[in-house]
PDB file of C-alpha atoms and ligand atoms in Angstrom:
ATOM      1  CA  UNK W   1       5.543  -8.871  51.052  1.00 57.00           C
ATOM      2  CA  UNK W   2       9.136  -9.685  51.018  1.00 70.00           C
ATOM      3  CA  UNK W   3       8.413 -13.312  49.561  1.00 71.00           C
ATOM      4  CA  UNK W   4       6.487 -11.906  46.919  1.00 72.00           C
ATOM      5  CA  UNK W   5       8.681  -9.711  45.674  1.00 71.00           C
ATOM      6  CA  UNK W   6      11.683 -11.222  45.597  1.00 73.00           C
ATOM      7  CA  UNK W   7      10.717 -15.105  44.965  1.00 74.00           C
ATOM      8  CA  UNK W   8       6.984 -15.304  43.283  1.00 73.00           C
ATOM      9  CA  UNK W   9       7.144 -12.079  41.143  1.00 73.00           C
ATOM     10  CA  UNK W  10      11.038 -13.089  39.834  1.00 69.00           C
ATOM     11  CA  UNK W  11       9.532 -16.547  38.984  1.00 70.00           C
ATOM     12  CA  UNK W  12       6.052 -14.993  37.258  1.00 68.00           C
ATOM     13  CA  UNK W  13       8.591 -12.889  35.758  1.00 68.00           C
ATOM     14  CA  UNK W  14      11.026 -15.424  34.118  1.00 65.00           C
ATOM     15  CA  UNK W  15       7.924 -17.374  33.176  1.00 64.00           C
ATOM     16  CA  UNK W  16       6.673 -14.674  30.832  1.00 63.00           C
ATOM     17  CA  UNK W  17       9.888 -13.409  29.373  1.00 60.00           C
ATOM     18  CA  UNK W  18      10.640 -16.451  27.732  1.00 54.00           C
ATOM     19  CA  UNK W  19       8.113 -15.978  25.264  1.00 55.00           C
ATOM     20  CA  UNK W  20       9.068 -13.560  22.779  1.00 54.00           C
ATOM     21  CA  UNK W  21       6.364 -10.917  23.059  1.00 53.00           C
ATOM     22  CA  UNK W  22       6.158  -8.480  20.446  1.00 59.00           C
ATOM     23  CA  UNK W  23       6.516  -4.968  21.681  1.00 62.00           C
ATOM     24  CA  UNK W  24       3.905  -3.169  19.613  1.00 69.00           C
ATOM     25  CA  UNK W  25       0.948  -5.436  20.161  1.00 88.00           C
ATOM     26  CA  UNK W  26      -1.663  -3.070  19.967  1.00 92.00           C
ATOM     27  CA  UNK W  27      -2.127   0.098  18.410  1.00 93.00           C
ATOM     28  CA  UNK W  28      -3.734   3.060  20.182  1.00 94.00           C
ATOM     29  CA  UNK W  29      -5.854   5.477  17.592  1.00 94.00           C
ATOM     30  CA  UNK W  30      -4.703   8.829  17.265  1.00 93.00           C
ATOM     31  CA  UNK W  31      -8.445  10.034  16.767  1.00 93.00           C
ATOM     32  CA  UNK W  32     -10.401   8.317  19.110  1.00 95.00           C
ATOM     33  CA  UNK W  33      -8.215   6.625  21.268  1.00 94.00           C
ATOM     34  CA  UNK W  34      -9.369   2.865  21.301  1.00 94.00           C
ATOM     35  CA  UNK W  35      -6.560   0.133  21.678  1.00 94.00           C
ATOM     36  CA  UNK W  36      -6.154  -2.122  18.745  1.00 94.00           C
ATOM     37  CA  UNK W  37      -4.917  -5.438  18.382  1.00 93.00           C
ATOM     38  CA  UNK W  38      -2.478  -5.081  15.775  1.00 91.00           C
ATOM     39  CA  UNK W  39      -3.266  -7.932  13.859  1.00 91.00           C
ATOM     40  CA  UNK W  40      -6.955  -6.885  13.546  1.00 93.00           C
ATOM     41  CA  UNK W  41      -5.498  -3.396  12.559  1.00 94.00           C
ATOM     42  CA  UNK W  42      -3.560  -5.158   9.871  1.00 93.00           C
ATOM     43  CA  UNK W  43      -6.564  -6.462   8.195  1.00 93.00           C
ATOM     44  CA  UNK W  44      -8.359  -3.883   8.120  1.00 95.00           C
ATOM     45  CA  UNK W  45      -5.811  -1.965   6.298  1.00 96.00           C
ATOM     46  CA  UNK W  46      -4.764  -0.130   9.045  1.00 96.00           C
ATOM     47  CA  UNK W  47      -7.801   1.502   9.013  1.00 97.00           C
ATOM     48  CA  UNK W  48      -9.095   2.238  12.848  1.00 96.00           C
ATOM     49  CA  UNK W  49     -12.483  -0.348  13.527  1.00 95.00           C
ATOM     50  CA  UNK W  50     -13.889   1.951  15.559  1.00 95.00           C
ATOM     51  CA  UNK W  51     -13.876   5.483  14.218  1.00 95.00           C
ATOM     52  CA  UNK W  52     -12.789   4.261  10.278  1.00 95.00           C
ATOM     53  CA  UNK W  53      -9.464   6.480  11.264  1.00 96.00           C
ATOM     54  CA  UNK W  54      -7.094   5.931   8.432  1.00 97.00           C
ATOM     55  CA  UNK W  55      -3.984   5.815   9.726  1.00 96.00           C
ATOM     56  CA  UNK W  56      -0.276   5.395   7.509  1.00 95.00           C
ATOM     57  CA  UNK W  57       0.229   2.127   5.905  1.00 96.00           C
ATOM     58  CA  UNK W  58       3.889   1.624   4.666  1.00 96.00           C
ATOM     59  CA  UNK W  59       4.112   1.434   0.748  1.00 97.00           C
ATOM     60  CA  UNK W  60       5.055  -2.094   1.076  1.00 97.00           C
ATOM     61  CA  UNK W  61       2.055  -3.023   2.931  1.00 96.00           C
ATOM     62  CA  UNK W  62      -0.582  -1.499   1.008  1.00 96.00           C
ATOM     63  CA  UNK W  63       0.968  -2.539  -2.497  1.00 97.00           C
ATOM     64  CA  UNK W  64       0.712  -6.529  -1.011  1.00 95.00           C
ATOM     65  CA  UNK W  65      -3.051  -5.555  -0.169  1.00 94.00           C
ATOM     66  CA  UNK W  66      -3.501  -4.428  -3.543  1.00 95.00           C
ATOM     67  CA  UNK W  67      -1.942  -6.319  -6.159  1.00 95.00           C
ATOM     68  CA  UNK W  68      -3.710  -9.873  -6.882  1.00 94.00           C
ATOM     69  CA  UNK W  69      -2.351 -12.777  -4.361  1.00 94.00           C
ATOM     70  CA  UNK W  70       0.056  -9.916  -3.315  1.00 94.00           C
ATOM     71  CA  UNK W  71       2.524 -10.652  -6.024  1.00 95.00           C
ATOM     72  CA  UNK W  72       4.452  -7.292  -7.323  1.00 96.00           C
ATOM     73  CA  UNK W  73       7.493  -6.585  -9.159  1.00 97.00           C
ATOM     74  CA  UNK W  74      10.033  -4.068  -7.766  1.00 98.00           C
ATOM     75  CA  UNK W  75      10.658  -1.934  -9.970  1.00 97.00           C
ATOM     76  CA  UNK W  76      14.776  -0.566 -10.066  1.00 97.00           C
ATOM     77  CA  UNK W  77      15.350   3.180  -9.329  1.00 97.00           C
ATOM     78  CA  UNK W  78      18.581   4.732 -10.035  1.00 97.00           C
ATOM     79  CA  UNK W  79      20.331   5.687  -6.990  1.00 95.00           C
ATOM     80  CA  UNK W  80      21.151   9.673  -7.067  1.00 95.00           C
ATOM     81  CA  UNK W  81      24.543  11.194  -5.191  1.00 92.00           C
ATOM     82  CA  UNK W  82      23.927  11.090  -1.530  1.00 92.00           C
ATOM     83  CA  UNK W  83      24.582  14.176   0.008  1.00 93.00           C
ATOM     84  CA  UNK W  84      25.584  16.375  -2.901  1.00 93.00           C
ATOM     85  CA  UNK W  85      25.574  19.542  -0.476  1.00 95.00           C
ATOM     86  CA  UNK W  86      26.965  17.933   2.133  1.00 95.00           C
ATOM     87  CA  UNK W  87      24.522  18.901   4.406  1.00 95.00           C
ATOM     88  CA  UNK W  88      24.359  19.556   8.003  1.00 93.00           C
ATOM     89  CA  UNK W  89      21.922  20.211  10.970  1.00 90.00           C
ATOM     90  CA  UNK W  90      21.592  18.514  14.300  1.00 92.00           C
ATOM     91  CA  UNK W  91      22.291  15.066  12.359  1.00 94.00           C
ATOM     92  CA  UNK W  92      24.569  14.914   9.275  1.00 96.00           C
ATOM     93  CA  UNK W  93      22.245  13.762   6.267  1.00 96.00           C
ATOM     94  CA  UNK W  94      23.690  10.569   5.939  1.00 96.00           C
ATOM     95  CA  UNK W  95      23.320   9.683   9.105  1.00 96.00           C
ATOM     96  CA  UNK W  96      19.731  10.455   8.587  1.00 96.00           C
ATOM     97  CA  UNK W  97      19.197   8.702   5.971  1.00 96.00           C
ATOM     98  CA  UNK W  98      21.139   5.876   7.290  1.00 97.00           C
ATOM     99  CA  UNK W  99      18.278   5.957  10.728  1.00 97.00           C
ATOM    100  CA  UNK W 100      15.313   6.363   8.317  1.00 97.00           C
ATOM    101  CA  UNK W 101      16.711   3.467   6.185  1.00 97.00           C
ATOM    102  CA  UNK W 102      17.100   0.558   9.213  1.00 97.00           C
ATOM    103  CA  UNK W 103      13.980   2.688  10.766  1.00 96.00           C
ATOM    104  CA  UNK W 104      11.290   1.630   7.610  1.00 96.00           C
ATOM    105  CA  UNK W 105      13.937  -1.023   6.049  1.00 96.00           C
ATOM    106  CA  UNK W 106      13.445   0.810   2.546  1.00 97.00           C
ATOM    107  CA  UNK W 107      15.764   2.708   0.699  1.00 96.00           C
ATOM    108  CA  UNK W 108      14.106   5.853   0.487  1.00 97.00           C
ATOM    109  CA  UNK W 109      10.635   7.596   0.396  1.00 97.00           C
ATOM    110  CA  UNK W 110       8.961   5.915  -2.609  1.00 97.00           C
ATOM    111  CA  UNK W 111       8.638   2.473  -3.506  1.00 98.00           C
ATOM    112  CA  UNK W 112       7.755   1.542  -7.442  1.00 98.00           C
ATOM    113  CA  UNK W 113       6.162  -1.750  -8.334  1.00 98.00           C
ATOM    114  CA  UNK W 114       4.490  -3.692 -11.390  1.00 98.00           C
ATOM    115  CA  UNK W 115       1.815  -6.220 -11.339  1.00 97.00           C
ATOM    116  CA  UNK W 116      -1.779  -6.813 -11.595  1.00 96.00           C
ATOM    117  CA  UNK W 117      -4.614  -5.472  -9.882  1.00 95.00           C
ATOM    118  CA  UNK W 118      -7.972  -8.049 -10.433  1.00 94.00           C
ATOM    119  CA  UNK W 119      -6.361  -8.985 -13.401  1.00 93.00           C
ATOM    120  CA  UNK W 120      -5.550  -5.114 -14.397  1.00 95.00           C
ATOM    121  CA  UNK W 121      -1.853  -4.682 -14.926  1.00 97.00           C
ATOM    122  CA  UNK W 122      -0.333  -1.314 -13.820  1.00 98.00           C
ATOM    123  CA  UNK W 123       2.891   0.167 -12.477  1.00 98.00           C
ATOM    124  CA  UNK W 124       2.122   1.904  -9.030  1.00 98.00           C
ATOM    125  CA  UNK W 125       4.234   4.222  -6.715  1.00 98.00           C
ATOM    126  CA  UNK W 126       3.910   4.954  -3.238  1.00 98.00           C
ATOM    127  CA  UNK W 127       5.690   7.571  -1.115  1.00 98.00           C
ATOM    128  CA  UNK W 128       6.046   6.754   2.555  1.00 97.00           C
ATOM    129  CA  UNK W 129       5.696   9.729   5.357  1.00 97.00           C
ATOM    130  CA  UNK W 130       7.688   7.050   7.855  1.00 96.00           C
ATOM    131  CA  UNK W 131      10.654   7.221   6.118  1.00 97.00           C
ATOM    132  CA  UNK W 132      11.687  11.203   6.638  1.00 96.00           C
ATOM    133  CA  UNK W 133       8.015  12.791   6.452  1.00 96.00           C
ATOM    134  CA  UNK W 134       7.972  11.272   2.883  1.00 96.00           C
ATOM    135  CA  UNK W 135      10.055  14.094   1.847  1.00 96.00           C
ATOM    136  CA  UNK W 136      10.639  14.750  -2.056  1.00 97.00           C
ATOM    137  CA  UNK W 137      14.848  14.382  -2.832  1.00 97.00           C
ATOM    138  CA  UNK W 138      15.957  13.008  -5.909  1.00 97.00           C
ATOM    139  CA  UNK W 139      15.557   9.429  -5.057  1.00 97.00           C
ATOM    140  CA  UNK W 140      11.741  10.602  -5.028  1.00 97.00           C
ATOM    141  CA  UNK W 141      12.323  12.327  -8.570  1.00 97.00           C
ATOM    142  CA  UNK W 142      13.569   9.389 -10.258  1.00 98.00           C
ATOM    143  CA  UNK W 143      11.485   7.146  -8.683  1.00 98.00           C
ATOM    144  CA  UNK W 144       8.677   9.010 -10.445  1.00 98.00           C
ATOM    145  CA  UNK W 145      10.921   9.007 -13.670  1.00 98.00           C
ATOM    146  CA  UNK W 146      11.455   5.441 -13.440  1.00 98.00           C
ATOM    147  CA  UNK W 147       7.790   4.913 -12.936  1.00 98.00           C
ATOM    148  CA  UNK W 148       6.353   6.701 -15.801  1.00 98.00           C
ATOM    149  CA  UNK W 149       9.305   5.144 -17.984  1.00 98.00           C
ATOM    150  CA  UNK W 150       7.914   1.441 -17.288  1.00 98.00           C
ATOM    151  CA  UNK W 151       4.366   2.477 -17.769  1.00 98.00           C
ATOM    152  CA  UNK W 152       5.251   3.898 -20.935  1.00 98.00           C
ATOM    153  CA  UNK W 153       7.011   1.063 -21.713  1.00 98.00           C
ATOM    154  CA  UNK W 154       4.367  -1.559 -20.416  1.00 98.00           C
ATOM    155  CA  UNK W 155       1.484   0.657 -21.931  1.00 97.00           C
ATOM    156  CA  UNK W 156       0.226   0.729 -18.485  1.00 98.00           C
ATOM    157  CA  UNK W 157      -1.371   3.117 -16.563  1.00 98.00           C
ATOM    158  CA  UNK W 158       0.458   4.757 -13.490  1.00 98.00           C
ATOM    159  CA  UNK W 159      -0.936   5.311  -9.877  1.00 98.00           C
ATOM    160  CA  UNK W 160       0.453   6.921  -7.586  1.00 98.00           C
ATOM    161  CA  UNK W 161      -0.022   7.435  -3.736  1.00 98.00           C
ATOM    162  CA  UNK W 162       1.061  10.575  -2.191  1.00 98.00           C
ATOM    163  CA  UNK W 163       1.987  11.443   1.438  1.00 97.00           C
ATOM    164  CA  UNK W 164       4.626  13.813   1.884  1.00 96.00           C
ATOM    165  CA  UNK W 165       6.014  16.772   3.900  1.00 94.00           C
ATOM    166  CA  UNK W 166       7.085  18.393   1.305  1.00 94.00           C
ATOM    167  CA  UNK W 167      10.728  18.845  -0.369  1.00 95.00           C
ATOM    168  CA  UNK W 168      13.944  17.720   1.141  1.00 96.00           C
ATOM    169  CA  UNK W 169      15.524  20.664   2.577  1.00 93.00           C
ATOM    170  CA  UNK W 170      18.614  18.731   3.478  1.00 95.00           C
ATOM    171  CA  UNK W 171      19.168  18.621  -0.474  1.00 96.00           C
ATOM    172  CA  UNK W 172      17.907  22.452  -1.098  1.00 95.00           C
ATOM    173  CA  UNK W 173      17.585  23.771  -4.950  1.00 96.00           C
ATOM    174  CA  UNK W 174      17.979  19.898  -6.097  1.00 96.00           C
ATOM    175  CA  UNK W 175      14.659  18.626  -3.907  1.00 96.00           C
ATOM    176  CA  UNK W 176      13.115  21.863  -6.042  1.00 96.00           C
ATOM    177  CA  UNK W 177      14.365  20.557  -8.971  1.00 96.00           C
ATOM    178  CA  UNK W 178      12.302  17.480  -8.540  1.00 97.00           C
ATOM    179  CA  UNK W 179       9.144  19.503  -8.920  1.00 97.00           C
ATOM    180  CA  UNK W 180       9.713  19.905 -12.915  1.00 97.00           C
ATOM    181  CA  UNK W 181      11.327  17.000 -13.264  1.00 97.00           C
ATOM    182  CA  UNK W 182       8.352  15.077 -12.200  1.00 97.00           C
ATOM    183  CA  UNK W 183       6.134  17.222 -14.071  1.00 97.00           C
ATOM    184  CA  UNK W 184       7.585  16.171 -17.135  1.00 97.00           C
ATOM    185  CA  UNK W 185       7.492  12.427 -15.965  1.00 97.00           C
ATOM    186  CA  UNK W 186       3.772  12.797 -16.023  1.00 98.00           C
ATOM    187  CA  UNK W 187       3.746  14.658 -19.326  1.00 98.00           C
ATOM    188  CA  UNK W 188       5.019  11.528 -20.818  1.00 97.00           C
ATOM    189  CA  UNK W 189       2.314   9.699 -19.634  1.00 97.00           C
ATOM    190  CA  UNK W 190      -0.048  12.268 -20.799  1.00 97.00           C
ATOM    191  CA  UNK W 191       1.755  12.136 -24.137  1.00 97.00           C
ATOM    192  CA  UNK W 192       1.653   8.271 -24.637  1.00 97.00           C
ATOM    193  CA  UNK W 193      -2.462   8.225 -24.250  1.00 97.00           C
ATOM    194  CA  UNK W 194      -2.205   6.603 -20.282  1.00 98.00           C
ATOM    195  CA  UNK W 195      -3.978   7.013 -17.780  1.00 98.00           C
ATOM    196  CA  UNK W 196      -2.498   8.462 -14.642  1.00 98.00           C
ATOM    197  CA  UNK W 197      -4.363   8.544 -11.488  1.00 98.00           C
ATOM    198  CA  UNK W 198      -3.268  10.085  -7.682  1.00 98.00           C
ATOM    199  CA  UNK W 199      -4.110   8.869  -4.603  1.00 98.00           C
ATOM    200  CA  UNK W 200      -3.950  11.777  -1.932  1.00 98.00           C
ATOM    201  CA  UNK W 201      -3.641  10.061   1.486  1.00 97.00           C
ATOM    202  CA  UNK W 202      -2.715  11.990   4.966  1.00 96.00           C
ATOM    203  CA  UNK W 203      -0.558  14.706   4.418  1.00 96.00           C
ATOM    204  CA  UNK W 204       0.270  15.456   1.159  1.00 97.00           C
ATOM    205  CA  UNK W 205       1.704  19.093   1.487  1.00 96.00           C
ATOM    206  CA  UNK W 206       4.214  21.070   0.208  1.00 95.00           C
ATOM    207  CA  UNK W 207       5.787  20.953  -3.455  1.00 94.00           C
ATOM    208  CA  UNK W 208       4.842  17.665  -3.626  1.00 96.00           C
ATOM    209  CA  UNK W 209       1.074  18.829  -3.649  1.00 95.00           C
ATOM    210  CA  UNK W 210       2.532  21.635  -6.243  1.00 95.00           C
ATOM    211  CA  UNK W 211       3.440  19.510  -8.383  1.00 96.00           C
ATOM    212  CA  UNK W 212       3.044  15.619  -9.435  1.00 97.00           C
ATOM    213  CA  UNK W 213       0.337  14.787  -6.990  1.00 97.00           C
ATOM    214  CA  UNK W 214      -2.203  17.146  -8.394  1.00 96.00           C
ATOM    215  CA  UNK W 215      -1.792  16.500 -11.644  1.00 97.00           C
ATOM    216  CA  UNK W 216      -3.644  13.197 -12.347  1.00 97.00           C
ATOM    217  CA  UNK W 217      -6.399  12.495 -14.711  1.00 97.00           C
ATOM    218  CA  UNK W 218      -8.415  12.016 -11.716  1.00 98.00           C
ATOM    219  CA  UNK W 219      -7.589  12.881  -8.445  1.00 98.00           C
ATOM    220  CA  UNK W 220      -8.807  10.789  -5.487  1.00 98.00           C
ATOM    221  CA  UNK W 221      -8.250  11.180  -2.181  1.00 98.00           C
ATOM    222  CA  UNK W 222      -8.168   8.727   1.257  1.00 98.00           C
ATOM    223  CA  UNK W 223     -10.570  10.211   3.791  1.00 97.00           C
ATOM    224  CA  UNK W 224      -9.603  13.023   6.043  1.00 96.00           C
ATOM    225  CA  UNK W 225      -6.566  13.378   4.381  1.00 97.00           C
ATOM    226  CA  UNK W 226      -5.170  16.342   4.749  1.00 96.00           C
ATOM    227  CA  UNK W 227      -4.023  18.016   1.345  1.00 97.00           C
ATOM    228  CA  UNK W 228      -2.602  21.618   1.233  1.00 96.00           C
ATOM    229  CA  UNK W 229       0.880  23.567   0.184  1.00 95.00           C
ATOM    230  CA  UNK W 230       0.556  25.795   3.406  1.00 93.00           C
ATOM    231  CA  UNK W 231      -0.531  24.024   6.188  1.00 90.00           C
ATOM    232  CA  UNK W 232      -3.709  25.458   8.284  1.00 90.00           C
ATOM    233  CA  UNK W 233      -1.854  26.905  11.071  1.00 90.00           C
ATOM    234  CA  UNK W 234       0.758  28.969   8.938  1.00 92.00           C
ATOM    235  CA  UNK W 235      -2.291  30.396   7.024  1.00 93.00           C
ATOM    236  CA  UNK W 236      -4.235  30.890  10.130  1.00 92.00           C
ATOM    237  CA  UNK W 237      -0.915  33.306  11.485  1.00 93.00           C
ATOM    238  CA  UNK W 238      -0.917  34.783   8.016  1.00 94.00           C
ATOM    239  CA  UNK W 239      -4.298  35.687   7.507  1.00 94.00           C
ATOM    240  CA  UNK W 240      -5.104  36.064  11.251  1.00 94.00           C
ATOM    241  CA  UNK W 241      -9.275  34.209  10.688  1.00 91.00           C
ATOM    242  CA  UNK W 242      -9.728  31.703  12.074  1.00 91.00           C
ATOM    243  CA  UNK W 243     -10.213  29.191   9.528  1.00 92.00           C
ATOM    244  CA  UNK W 244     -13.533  26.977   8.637  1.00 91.00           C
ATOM    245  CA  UNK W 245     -14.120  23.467  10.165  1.00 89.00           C
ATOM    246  CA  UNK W 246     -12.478  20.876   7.905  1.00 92.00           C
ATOM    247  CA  UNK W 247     -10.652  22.938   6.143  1.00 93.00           C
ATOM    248  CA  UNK W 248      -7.695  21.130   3.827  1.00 94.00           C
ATOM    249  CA  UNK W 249      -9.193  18.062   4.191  1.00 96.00           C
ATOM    250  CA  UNK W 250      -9.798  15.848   1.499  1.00 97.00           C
ATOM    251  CA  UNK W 251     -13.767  15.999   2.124  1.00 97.00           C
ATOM    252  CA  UNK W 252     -13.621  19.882   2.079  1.00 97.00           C
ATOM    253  CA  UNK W 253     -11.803  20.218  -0.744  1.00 96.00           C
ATOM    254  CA  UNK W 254     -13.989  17.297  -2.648  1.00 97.00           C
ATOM    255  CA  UNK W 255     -16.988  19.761  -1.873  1.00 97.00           C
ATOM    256  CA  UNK W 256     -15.101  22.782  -3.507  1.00 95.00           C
ATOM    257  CA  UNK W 257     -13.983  20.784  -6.230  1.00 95.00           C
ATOM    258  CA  UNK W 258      -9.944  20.007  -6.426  1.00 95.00           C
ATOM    259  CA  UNK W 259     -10.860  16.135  -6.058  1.00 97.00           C
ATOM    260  CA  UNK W 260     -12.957  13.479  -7.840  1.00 98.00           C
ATOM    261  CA  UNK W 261     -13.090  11.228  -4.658  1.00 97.00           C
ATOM    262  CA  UNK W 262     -12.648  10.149  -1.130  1.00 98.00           C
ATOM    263  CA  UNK W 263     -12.908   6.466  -1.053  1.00 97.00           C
ATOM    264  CA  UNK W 264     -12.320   4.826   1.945  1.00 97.00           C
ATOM    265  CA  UNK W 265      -9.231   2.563   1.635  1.00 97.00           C
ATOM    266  CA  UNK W 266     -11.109  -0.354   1.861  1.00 94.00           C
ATOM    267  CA  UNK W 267     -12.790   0.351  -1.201  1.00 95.00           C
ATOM    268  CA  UNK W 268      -9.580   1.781  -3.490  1.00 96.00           C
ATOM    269  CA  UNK W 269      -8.696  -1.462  -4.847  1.00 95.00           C
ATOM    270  CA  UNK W 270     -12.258  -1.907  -6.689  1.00 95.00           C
ATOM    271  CA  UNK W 271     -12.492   1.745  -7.641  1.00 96.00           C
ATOM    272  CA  UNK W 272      -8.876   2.279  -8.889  1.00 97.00           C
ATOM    273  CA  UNK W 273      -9.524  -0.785 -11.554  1.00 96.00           C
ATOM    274  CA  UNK W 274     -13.112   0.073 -12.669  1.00 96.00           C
ATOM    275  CA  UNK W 275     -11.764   3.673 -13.284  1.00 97.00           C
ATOM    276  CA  UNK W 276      -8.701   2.513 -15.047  1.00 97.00           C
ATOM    277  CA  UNK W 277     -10.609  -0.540 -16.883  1.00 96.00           C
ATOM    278  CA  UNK W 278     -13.340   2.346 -18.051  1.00 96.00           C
ATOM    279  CA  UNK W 279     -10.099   4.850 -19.134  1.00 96.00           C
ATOM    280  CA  UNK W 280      -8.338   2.333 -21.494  1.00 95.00           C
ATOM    281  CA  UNK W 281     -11.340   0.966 -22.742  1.00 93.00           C
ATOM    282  CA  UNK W 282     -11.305  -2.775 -21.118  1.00 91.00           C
ATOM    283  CA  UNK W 283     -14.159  -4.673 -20.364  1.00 90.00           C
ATOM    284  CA  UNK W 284     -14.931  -4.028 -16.180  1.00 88.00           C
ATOM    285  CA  UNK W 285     -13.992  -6.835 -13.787  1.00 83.00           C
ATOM    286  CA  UNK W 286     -16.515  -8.949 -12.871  1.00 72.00           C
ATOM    287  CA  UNK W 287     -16.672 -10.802  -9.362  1.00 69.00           C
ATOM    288  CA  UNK W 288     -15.484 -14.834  -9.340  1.00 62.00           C
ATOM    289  CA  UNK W 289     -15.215 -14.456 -12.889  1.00 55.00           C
ATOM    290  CA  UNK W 290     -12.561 -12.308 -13.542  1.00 56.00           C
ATOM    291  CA  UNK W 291     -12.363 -11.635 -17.333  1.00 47.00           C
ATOM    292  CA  UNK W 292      -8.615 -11.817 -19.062  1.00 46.00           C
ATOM    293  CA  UNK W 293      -6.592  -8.555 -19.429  1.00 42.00           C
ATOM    294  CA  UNK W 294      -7.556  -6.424 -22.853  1.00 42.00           C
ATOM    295  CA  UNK W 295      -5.341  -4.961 -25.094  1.00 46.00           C
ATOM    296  CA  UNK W 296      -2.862  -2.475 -23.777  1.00 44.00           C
ATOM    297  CA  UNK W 297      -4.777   0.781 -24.646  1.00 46.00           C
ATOM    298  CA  UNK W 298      -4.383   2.686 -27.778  1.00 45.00           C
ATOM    299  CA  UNK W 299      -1.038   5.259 -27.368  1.00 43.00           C
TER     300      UNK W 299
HETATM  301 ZN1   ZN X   1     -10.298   5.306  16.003  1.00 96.68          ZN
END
């Protein structure tokens, strides 16, 4: 044995560590457990081929998948004050932020973009759960500001995709504050005659659910998503019944009517523009012929 291990394996050894290999080549799925090869994963949306388990897909990621050739403008958000309370538990906020920031390479929880979608220009946000459970601070609040401000001015339509934790507790009363302050956002889309439509994808929970992300004109929602301000088990300790099968989820709560949807994310792209072509009155895509943009819709 001695030969093997210390002159073939060393040399087997050296021969494979010279190639870079990338440490997270496959993917195993949370629901039922088959390994994927993460390139096949990434084409399919990071949607599971097996068991059609949608799993997260960074904002970045899914806006390339879903404007046309993958070309989106950035869209600037004003940075807030970082750590106004100067807050502290195991980690000192900044030093959170600072992990979550090198961790997801984004500045903070949402990401705002313009650009076309099958010809169909909008302004879209995204919130991402990587980057500290997607939690709603003020960077989250003004991204929604800044969002609804370009739509306005663009005469554009707004969609947004949700998936949050909730507030930011390491900025208390001001993460609150974002719930109003994003309320009135979408008033002024409301107010200007455009369209604004959610995208509920797993979790949304929390004041983020009480606030912007149920207030679209329609309300769609990624499949077994699960959407809620209390989550199941704090209910289930609350209320001490056992709860139904399903419930919170995105088809459950499509059957008792607080959605319009669940569309499977392969499908969104399609379904967000026939909805917004049919809501400011443009003539619908059509396949390998893809008809100009319309006017802007009517304010
Ligand atoms: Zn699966």
């Amino acid at each position: 044995m001695n030969w093997i291990s210390n002159y073939v394996r060393p040399k087997i050894n050296s021969l494979f560590s010279r190639r870079e290999v990338p440490e997270n080549l496959w993917t195993k799925c949370p629901e039922c457990g088959t390994m994927l090869f993460h390139r096949e994963l990434a084409d399919n949306l990071n949607v599971c081929t097996h068991c059609d388990h949608h799993m997260a897909i960074t904002p970045r990621d899914r806006f390339k998948a879903m404007f046309d050739g993958g070309v989106f403008l950035e869209v600037k958000v004003p940075e807030p004050l970082a750590d106004p309370l100067h807050f502290r538990d195991q980690k000192k906020y900044p030093d959170r932020m600072k992990a979550a920031q090198k961790s997801t390479g984004e500045k903070d929880a949402m990401l705002v973009a313009e650009g076309e979608v099958m010809r169909t220009p909008i302004v879209a946000i995204a919130q991402d759960f990587a980057f500290m459970g997607g939690s709603m601070g003020m960077y989250v609040g003004n991204a929604i500001i800044a969002a609804a401000e370009r739509a306005v001015k663009l005469k554009r339509p707004l969609v947004l995709f949700s998936a949050a934790g909730g507030a930011r507790m390491q900025e208390g009363i001001l993460s609150l504050m974002q719930m109003p302050r994003s309320t009135v956002a979408v008033q002024m889309l409301k107010e200007a005659g455009l369209p604004y439509i959610v995208v509920l994808t797993h979790p949304t929970t929390g004041g983020v659910t009480a606030s912007y992300a149920m207030l679209g004109d329609v309300q769609i929602a990624e499949p077994n998503a699960l959407i809620c301000f209390a989550g199941p088990r704090v209910i289930e300790q609350t209320i001490r019944e056992k709860l139904p099968e399903g419930f919170q989820r995105a088809e459950y709560l499509l059957d008792h009517g607080m959605l319009d949807r669940v569309t499977h994310r392969k499908n969104l792209r399609e379904e967000l523009v026939t909805i917004i072509r049919m809501l400011t009155r443009q003539s619908p895509a059509v396949h390998g012929d893809l008809p100009a943009t319309a006017e802007a819709p009517k304010a």
